[in-house]
Coordinates of C-alpha atoms in Angstrom, one line a residue:
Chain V
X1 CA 28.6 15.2 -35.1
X2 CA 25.3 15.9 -33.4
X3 CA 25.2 18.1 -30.6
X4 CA 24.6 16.4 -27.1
X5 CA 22.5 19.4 -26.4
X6 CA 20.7 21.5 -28.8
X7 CA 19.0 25.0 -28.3
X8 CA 17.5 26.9 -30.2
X9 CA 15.6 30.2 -30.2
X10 CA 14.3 29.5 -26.8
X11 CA 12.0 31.8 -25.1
X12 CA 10.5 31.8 -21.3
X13 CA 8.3 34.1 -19.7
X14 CA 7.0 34.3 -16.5
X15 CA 3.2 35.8 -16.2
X16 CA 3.8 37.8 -19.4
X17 CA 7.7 39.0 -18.1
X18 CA 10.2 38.1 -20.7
X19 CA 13.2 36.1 -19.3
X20 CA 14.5 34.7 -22.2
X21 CA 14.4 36.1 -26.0
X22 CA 15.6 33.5 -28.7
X23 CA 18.3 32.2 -27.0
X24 CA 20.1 29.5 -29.3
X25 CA 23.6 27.4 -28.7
X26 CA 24.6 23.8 -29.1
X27 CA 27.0 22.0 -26.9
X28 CA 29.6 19.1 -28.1
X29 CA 30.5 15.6 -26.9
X30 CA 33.5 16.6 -24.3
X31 CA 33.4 20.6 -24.4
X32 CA 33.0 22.9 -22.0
X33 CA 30.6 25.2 -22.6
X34 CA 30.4 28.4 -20.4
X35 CA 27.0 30.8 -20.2
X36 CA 28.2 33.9 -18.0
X37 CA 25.4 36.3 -17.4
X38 CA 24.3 38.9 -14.4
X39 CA 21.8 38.4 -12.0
X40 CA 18.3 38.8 -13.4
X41 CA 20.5 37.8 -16.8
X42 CA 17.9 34.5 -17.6
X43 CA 20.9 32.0 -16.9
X44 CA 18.9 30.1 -14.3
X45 CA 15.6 30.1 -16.4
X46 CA 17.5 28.8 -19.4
X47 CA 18.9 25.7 -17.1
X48 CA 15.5 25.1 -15.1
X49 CA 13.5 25.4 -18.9
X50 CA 16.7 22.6 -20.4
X51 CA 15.7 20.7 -17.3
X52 CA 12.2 20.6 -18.0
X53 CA 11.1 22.7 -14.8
X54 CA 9.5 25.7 -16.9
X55 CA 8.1 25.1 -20.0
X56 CA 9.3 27.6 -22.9
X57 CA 7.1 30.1 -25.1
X58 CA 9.2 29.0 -28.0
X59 CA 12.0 27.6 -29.5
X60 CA 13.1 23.4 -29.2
X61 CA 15.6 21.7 -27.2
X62 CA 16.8 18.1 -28.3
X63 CA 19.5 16.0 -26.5
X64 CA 21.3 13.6 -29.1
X65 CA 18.8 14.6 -31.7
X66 CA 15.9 14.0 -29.5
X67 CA 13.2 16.5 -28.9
X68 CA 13.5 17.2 -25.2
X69 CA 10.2 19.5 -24.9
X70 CA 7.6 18.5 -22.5
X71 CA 9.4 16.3 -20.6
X72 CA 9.2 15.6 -17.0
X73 CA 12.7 16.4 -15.4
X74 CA 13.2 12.9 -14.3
X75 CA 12.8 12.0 -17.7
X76 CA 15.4 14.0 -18.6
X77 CA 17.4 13.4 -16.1
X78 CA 17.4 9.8 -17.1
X79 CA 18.6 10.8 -20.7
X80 CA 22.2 11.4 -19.2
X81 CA 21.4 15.4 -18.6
X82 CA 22.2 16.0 -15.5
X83 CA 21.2 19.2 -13.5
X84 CA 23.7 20.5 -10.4
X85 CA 21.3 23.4 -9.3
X86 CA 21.8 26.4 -7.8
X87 CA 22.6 26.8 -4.3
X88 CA 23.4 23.0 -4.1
X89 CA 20.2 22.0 -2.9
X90 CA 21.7 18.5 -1.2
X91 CA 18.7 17.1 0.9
X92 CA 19.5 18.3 4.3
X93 CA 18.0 15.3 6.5
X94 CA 19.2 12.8 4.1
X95 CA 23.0 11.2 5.2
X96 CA 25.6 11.9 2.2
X97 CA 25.5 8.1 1.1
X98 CA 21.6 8.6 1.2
X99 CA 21.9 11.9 -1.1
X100 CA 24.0 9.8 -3.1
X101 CA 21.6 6.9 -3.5
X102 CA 18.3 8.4 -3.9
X103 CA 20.3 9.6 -7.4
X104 CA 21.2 6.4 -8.6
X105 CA 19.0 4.9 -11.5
X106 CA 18.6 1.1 -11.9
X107 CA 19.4 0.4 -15.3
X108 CA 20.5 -3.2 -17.4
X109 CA 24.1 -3.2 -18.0
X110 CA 24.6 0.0 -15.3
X111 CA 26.6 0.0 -12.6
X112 CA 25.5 -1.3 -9.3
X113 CA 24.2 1.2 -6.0
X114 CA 27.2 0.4 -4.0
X115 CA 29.8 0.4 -7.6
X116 CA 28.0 3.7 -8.1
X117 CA 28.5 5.5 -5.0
X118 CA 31.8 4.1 -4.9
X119 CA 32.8 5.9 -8.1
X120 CA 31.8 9.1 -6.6
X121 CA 33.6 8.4 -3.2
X122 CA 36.5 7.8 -5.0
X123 CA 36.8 11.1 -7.0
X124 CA 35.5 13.4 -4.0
X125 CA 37.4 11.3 -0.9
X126 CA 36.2 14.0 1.6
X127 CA 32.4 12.5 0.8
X128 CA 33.9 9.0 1.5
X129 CA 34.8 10.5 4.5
X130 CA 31.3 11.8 5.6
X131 CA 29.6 9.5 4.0
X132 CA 26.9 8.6 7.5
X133 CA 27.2 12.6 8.0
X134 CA 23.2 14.6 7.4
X135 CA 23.9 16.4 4.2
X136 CA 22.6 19.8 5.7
X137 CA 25.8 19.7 8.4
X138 CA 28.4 19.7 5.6
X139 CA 30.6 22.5 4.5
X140 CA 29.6 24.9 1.3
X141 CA 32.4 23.3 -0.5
X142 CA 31.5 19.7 0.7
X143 CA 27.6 20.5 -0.1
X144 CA 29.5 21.3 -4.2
X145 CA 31.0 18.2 -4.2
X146 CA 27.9 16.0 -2.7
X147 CA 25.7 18.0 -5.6
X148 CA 28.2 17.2 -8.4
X149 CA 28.8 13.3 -7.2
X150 CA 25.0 13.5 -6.9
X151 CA 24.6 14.8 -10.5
X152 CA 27.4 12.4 -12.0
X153 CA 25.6 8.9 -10.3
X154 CA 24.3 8.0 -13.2
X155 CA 27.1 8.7 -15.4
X156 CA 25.5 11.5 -17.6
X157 CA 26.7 12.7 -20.9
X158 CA 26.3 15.9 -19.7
X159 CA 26.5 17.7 -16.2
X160 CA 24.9 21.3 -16.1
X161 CA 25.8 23.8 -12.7
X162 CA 23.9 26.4 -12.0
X163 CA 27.0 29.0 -10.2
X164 CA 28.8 26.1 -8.5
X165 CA 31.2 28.8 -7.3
X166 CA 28.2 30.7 -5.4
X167 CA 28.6 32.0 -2.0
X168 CA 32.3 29.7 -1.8
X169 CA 35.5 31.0 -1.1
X170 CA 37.7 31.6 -4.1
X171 CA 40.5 29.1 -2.5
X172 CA 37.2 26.5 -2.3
X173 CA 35.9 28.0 -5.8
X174 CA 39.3 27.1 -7.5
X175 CA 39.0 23.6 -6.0
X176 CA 35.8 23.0 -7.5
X177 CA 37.0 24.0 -10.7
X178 CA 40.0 22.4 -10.7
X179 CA 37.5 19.0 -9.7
X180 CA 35.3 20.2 -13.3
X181 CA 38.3 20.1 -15.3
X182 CA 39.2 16.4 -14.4
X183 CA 35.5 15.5 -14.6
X184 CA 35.5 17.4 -18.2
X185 CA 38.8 15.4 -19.2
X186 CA 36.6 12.6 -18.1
X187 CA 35.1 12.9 -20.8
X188 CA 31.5 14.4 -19.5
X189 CA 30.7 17.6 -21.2
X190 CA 29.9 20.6 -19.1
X191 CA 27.1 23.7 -19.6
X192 CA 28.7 25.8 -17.0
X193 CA 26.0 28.9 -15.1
X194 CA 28.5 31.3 -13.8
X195 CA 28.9 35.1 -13.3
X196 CA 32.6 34.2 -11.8
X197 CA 34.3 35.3 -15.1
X198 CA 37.4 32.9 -14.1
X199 CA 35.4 30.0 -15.1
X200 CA 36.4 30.8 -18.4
X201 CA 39.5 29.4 -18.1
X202 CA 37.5 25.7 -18.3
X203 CA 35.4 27.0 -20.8
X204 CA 36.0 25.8 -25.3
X205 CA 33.4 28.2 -25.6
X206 CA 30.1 30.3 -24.0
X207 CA 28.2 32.7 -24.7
X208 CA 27.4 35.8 -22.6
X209 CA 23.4 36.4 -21.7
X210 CA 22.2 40.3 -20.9
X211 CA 18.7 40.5 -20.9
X212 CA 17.8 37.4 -21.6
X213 CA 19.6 37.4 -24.9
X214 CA 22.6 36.5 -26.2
X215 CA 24.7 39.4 -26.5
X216 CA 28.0 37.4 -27.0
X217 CA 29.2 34.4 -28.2
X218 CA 32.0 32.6 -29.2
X219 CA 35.2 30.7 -28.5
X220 CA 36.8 31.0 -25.0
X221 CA 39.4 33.6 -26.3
X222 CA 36.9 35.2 -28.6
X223 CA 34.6 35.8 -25.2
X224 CA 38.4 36.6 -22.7
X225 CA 39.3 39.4 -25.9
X226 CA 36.0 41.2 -25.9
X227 CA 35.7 44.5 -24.6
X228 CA 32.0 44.1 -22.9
X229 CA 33.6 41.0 -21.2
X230 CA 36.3 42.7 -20.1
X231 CA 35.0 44.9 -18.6
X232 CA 32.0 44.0 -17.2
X233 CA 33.7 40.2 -15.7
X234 CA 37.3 40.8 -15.6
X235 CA 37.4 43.9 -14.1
X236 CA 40.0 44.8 -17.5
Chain K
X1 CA -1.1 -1.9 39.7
X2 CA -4.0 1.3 39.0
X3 CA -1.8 2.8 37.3
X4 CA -0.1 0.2 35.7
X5 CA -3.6 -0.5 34.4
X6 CA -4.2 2.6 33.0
X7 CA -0.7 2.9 31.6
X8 CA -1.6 -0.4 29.8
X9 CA -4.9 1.3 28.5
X10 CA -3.1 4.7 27.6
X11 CA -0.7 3.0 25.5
X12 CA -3.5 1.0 23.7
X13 CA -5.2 4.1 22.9
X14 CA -2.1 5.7 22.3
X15 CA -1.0 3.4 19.6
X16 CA -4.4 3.8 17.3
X17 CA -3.1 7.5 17.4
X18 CA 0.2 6.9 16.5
X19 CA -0.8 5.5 13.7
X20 CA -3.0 7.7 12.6
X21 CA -1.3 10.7 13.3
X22 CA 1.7 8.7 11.0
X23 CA -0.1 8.8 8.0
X24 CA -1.1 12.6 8.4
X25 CA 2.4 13.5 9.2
X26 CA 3.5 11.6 6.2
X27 CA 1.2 13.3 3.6
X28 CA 2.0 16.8 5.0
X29 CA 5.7 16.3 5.2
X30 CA 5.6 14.8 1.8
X31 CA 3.2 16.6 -0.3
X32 CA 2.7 19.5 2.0
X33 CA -0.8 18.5 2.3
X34 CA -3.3 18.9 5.2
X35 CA -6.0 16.3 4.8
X36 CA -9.1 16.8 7.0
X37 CA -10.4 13.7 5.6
X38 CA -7.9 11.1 6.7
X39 CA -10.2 10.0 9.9
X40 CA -13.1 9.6 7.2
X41 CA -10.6 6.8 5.2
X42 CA -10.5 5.5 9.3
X43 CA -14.2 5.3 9.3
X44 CA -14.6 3.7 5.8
X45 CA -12.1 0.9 7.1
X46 CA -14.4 0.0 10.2
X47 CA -17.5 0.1 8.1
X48 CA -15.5 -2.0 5.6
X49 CA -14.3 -4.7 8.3
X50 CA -18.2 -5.0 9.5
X51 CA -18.9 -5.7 5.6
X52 CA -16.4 -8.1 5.2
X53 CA -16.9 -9.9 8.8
X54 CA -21.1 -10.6 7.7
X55 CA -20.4 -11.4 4.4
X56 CA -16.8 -13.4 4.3
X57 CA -17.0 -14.5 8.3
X58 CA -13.6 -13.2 8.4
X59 CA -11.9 -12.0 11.6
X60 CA -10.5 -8.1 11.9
X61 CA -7.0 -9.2 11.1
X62 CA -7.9 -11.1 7.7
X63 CA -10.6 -7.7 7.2
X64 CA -8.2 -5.3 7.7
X65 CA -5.2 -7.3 5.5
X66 CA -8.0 -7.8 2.5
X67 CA -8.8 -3.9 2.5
X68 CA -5.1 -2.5 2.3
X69 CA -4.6 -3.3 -1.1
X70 CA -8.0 -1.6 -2.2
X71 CA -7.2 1.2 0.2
X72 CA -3.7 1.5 -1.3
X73 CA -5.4 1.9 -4.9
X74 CA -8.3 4.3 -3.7
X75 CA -5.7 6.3 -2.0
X76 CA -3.8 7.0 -5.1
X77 CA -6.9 7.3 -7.3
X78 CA -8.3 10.1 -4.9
X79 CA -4.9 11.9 -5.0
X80 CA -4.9 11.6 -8.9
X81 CA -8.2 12.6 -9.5
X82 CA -9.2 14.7 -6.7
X83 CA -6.0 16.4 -5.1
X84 CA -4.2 16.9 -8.0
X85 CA -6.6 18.1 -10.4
X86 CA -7.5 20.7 -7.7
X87 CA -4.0 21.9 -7.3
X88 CA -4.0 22.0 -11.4
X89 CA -6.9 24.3 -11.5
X90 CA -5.7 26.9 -10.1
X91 CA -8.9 27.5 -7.9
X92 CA -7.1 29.1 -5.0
X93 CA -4.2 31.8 -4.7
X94 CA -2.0 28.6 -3.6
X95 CA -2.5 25.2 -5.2
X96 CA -2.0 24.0 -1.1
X97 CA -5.4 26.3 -0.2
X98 CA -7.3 24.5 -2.8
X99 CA -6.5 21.3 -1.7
X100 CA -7.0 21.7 1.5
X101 CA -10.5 22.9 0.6
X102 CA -11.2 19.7 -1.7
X103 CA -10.0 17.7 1.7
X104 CA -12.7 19.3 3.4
X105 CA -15.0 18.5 0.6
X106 CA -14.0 15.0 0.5
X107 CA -14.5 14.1 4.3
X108 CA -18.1 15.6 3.9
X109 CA -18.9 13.2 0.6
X110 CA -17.3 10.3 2.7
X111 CA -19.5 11.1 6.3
X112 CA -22.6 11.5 4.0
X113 CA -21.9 8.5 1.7
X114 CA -21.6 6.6 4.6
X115 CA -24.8 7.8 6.0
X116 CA -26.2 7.0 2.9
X117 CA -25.6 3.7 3.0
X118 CA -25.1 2.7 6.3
X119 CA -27.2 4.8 8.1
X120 CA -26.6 6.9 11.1
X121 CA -27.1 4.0 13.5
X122 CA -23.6 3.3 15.6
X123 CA -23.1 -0.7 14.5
X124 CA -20.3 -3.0 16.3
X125 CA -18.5 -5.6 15.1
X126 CA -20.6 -8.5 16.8
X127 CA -17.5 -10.3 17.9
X128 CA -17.2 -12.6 21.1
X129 CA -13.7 -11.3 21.0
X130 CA -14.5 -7.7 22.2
X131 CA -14.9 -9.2 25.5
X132 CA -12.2 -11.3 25.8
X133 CA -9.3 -10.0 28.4
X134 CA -6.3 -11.8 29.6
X135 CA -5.8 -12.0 33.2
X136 CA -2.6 -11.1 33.8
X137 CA -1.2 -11.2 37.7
X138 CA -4.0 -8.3 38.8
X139 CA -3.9 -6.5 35.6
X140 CA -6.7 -7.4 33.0
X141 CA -5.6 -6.7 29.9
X142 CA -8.2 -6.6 26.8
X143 CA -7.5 -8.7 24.0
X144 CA -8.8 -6.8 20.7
X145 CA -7.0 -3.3 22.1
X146 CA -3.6 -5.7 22.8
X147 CA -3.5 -7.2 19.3
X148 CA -4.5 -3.6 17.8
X149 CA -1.9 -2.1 19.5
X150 CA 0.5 -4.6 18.5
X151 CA -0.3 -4.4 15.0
X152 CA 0.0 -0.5 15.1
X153 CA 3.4 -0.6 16.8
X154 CA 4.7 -3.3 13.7
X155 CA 3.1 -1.3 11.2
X156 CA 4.8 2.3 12.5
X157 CA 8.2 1.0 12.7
X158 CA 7.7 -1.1 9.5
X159 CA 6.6 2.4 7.7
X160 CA 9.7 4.4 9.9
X161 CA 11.8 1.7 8.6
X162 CA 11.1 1.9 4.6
X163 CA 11.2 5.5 5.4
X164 CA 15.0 5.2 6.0
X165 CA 16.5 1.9 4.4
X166 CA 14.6 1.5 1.4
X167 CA 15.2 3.2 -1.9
X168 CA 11.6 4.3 -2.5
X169 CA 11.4 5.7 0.8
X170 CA 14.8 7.3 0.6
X171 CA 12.9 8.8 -2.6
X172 CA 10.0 9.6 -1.0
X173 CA 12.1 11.6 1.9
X174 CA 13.9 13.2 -1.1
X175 CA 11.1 14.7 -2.4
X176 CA 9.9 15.9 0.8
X177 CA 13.0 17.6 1.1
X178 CA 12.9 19.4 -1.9
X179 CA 10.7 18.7 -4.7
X180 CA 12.7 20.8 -7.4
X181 CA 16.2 18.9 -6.5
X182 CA 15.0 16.1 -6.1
X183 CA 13.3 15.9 -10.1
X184 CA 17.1 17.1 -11.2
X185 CA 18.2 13.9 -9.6
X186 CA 16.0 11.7 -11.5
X187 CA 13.1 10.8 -9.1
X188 CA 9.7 10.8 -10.4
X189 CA 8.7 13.0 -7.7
X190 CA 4.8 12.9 -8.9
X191 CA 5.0 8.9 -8.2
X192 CA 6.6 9.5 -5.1
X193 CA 3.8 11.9 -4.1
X194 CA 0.9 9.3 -5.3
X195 CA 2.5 6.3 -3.2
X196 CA 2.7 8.9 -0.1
X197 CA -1.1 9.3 -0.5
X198 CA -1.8 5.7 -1.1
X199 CA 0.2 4.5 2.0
X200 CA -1.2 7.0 4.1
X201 CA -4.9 6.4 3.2
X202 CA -4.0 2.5 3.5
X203 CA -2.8 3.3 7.1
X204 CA -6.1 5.2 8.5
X205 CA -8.1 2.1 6.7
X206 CA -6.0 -0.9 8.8
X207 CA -6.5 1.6 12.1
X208 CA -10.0 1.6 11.0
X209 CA -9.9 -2.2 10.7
X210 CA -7.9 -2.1 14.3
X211 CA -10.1 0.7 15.9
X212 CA -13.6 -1.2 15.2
X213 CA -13.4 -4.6 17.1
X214 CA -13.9 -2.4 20.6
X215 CA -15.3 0.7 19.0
X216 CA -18.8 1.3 16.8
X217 CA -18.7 3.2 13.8
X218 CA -21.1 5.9 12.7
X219 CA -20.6 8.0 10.0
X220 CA -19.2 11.0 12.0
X221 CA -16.7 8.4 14.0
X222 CA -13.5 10.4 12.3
X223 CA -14.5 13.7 14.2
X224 CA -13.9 11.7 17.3
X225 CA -9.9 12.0 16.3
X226 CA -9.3 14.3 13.8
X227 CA -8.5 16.5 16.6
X228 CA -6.3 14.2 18.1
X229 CA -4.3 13.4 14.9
X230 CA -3.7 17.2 14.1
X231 CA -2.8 17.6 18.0
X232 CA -0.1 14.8 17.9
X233 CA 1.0 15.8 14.5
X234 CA 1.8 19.4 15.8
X235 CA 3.1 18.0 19.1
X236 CA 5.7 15.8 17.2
X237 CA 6.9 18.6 14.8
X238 CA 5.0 19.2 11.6
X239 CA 5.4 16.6 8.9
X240 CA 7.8 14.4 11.3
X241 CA 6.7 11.0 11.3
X242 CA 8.7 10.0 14.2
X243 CA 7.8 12.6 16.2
X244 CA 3.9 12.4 15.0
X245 CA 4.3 8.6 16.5
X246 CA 6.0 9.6 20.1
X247 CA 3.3 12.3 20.3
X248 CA 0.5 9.9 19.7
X249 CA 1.5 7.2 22.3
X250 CA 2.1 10.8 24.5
X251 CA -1.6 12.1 24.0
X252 CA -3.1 8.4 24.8
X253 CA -1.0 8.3 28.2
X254 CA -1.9 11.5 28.9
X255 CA -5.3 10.8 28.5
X256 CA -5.2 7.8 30.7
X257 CA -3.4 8.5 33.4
X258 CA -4.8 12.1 34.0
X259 CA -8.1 10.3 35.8
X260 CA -5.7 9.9 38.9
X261 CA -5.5 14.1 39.3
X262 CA -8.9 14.8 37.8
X263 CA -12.2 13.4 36.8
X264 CA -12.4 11.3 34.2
X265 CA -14.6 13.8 32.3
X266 CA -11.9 16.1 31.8
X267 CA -9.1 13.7 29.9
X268 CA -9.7 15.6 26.7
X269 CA -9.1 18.6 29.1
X270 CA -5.6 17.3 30.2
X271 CA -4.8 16.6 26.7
X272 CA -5.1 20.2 25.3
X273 CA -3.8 21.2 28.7
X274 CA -0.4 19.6 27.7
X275 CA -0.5 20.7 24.2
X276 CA -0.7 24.3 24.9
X277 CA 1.6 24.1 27.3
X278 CA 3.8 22.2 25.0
X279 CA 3.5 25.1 22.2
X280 CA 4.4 27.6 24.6
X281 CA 7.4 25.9 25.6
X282 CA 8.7 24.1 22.2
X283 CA 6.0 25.8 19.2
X284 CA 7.8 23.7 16.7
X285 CA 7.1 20.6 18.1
X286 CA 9.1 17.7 20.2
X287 CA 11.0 16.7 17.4
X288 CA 10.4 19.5 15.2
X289 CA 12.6 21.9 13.5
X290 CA 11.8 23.1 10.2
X291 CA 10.2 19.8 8.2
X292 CA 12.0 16.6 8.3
X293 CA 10.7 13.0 8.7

């Protein structure tokens, strides 16, 4: 099976600062795949350089066997990659049905604007709710689920978060997760940003960045039994 | 009815502002952009109507609705070979510094262009029109600086309207907002930025095409309002179109009606009067927070 995501020995630097050393990993049709990291780790490079924000020093990135590299971001977007970055970043002057819209892609055969956003309402009903409500006066958990239903308007293949959990309650964090999972059993695969180590409970398998390398990877049990996660995530 | 009259005229005055000020609230919320020569685009549309009245024999309105479409294009060109290119080159510490240099640049090429070919002789549009006034109860009201006014008001609420209920312009406010987000979402954030430029260019051009039937051009007619535009465009709230609009129509009452508490010499006086007062009171503007259109 070819992956729906591809890396592989990726490097990014910044002005001659290393953020990211031959960083490879593939991700499957329907998996959940977890990269847990610090701060400063390179997690947020490696999702803004798949994105097609920074461009890399080396290594490729394909989607379904296609070369990815030099690629506007809308480009890629519109290859069913879908990017949920960090810190939400919903437009704050634009209404929640107007975040939702600006998203949506008119394609042949794809779903209509109002069948689109209805899709969304339907899985996040608090947005249904809000829907003539400016973005920016929503609540951290409502700004998650506007930036997923955002990301998931076009009905990607794959839907990458950059630390959905960030700054959220745990009670809100466990929502969000929970709301992954069904979109995962959806059958949308998931490159999941997170230094909350309880997102590996969503996880098939991740790898752990230090350094901007991968000092870790494997299955999601491999990653829960290994001492450096342990104790450096789980508090073990 | 002396001040209704000089309502009448503020408002006249105030809506070639508006305009104006529109576009250059546009471009800066948009591509965080300060364009000193967007009265210079102004000044090529009046020249342009002149053209286009001695060779076609058409009127302003026909002028002005001929040049948008080559306005529209020039606008984009200039942004993709000029402003862009500049911000590529990495000529200043900030791409923004650079452009705003090349602005500069640009309204100097355009006045000297201009003088170039035109000369630095003011010319009119030699229209019987510029004279005609409705007589209305006691008020006379001037024809050219109605239907001007009229077409600025339809053409700001037309531009506020796509702004909001159209998908390009919910785009276009997207990437205003945030330029990174709004590429993760699929917009093509550099066409969005090209069509900002384009409209906004096409807008100083129509004013230009307004702005001529009742006042001659010279090369070095955009200096007469750049200030004005950068005034209303603070007043409103930095890069808010709505607001840029309000503050326009503002500035030309203020301008009118301050002859009935001091001489008429001193209107540009009242207006600066207002404005500092203003950013002493409200410094981010009437409508202003942070950026939003």
């Amino acid at each position: 099976m070819t992956a729906l995501l591809e890396v592989r020995g990726l490097s990014v630097s910044y002005g001659g600062l290393r953020a990211l050393k031959d960083v490879s990993f593939s991700v499957a049709p329907g998996e959940c795949f977890v990269l847990l990291g610090a701060n400063g780790a390179g997690k947020t490079s490696l999702l803004r350089c798949i994105g097609g924000l920074v461009r890399p020093v080396a290594g490729a990135i394909s989607g379904n066997g296609l070369s990815l590299l030099g690629l506007r971001p809308s480009a890629i977007a519109h290859r069913g990659i879908a990017h949920v970055p960090e810190g939400r970043r919903v437009f704050p002057h634009l209404s929640v049905f107007e975040n939702l819209s600006v998203s949506w892609l008119r394609r042949p055969g794809g779903p209509t604007l109002p069948d689109a956003v209805e899709r969304i309402y339907g899985m996040f009903p608090r947005l249904a709710e809000r829907r003539h409500q400016l973005a920016g006066t929503l609540s951290g958990g409502e700004q998650q689920a506007l930036a997923i239903g955002r990301g998931l308007m076009n009905s990607p293949s794959l839907l990458m978060l950059d630390e959905p959990s960030l700054g959220l309650a745990p009670v809100i964090t466990r929502q969000v997760f929970s709301q992954l999972n069904s979109i995962r059993e959806s059958g949308i695969a998931l490159l999941l940003v997170e230094q909350n180590a309880s997102s590996l409970d969503l996880a098939t398998r991740g790898l752990v960045l230090a350094n901007g390398s991968v000092a870790l990877a494997g299955s999601r049990d491999n990653l829960r039994d290994s001492a450096f996660v342990r104790r450096a995530y789980l508090g073990l | 009815m002396y001040i209704l009259q000089l309502v009448i005229a503020g408002l006249q005055q105030g809506g070639i502002i508006a305009l104006l000020s529109m576009g250059l609230a546009l471009m800066f919320g948009v591509l965080r952009l300060v364009n000193f020569a967007q009265a210079d685009f102004m000044m090529l549309g009046m020249y342009g109507v002149i053209v286009l009245g001695a060779e076609l024999h058409t009127n302003f309105v026909v002028s002005s609705i001929l040049l948008a479409l080559p306005a529209f294009i020039v606008g984009m060109l200039v942004y993709q070979l000029v402003i862009r290119q500049v911000a590529k080159a990495k000529l200043a510490s900030a791409p923004e510094h650079a452009q705003l240099l090349a602005t500069l640049g640009l309204s100097l090429v355009l006045q000297n262009g201009s003088e170039m070919i035109w000369g630095a002789t003011p010319r009119a549009l030699p229209s019987s029109r510029s004279l005609q006034v409705w007589h209305l109860g006691g008020l006379i009201i001037d024809q050219p600086r109605t239907i001007g006014f009229a077409i600025a008001v339809l053409l700001g609420v037309a531009m506020l309207w796509t702004l909001r209920h159209t998908h390009v312009g919910r785009a276009v406010r997207a990437a205003a907002s945030d330029r990174d987000a709004a590429s993760y979402v699929g917009i093509n954030v550099r066409r969005a930025y090209i069509v900002t430029f384009g409209i906004s260019i096409l807008l100083s051009v129509i004013v230009g095409g307004i702005l001529v039937t009742y006042y001659p051009v010279t090369p070095q007619t955009g200096n007469d309002f750049i200030l004005l535009m950068f005034t209303a465009v603070i007043m409103g709230g930095l890069g808010n179109v709505m607001g840029a609009m309000a503050a326009g129509l503002i500035l030309g009452l203020v301008q009118s009606l301050s002859q009935l508490v001091i001489p008429l010499q001193l209107n540009t006086a009242a207006v600066f009067g207002l404005f500092l007062l203003l950013m002493l009171v409200r410094p981010q503007g009437i409508f202003g927070e942070v950026t939003r259109l």
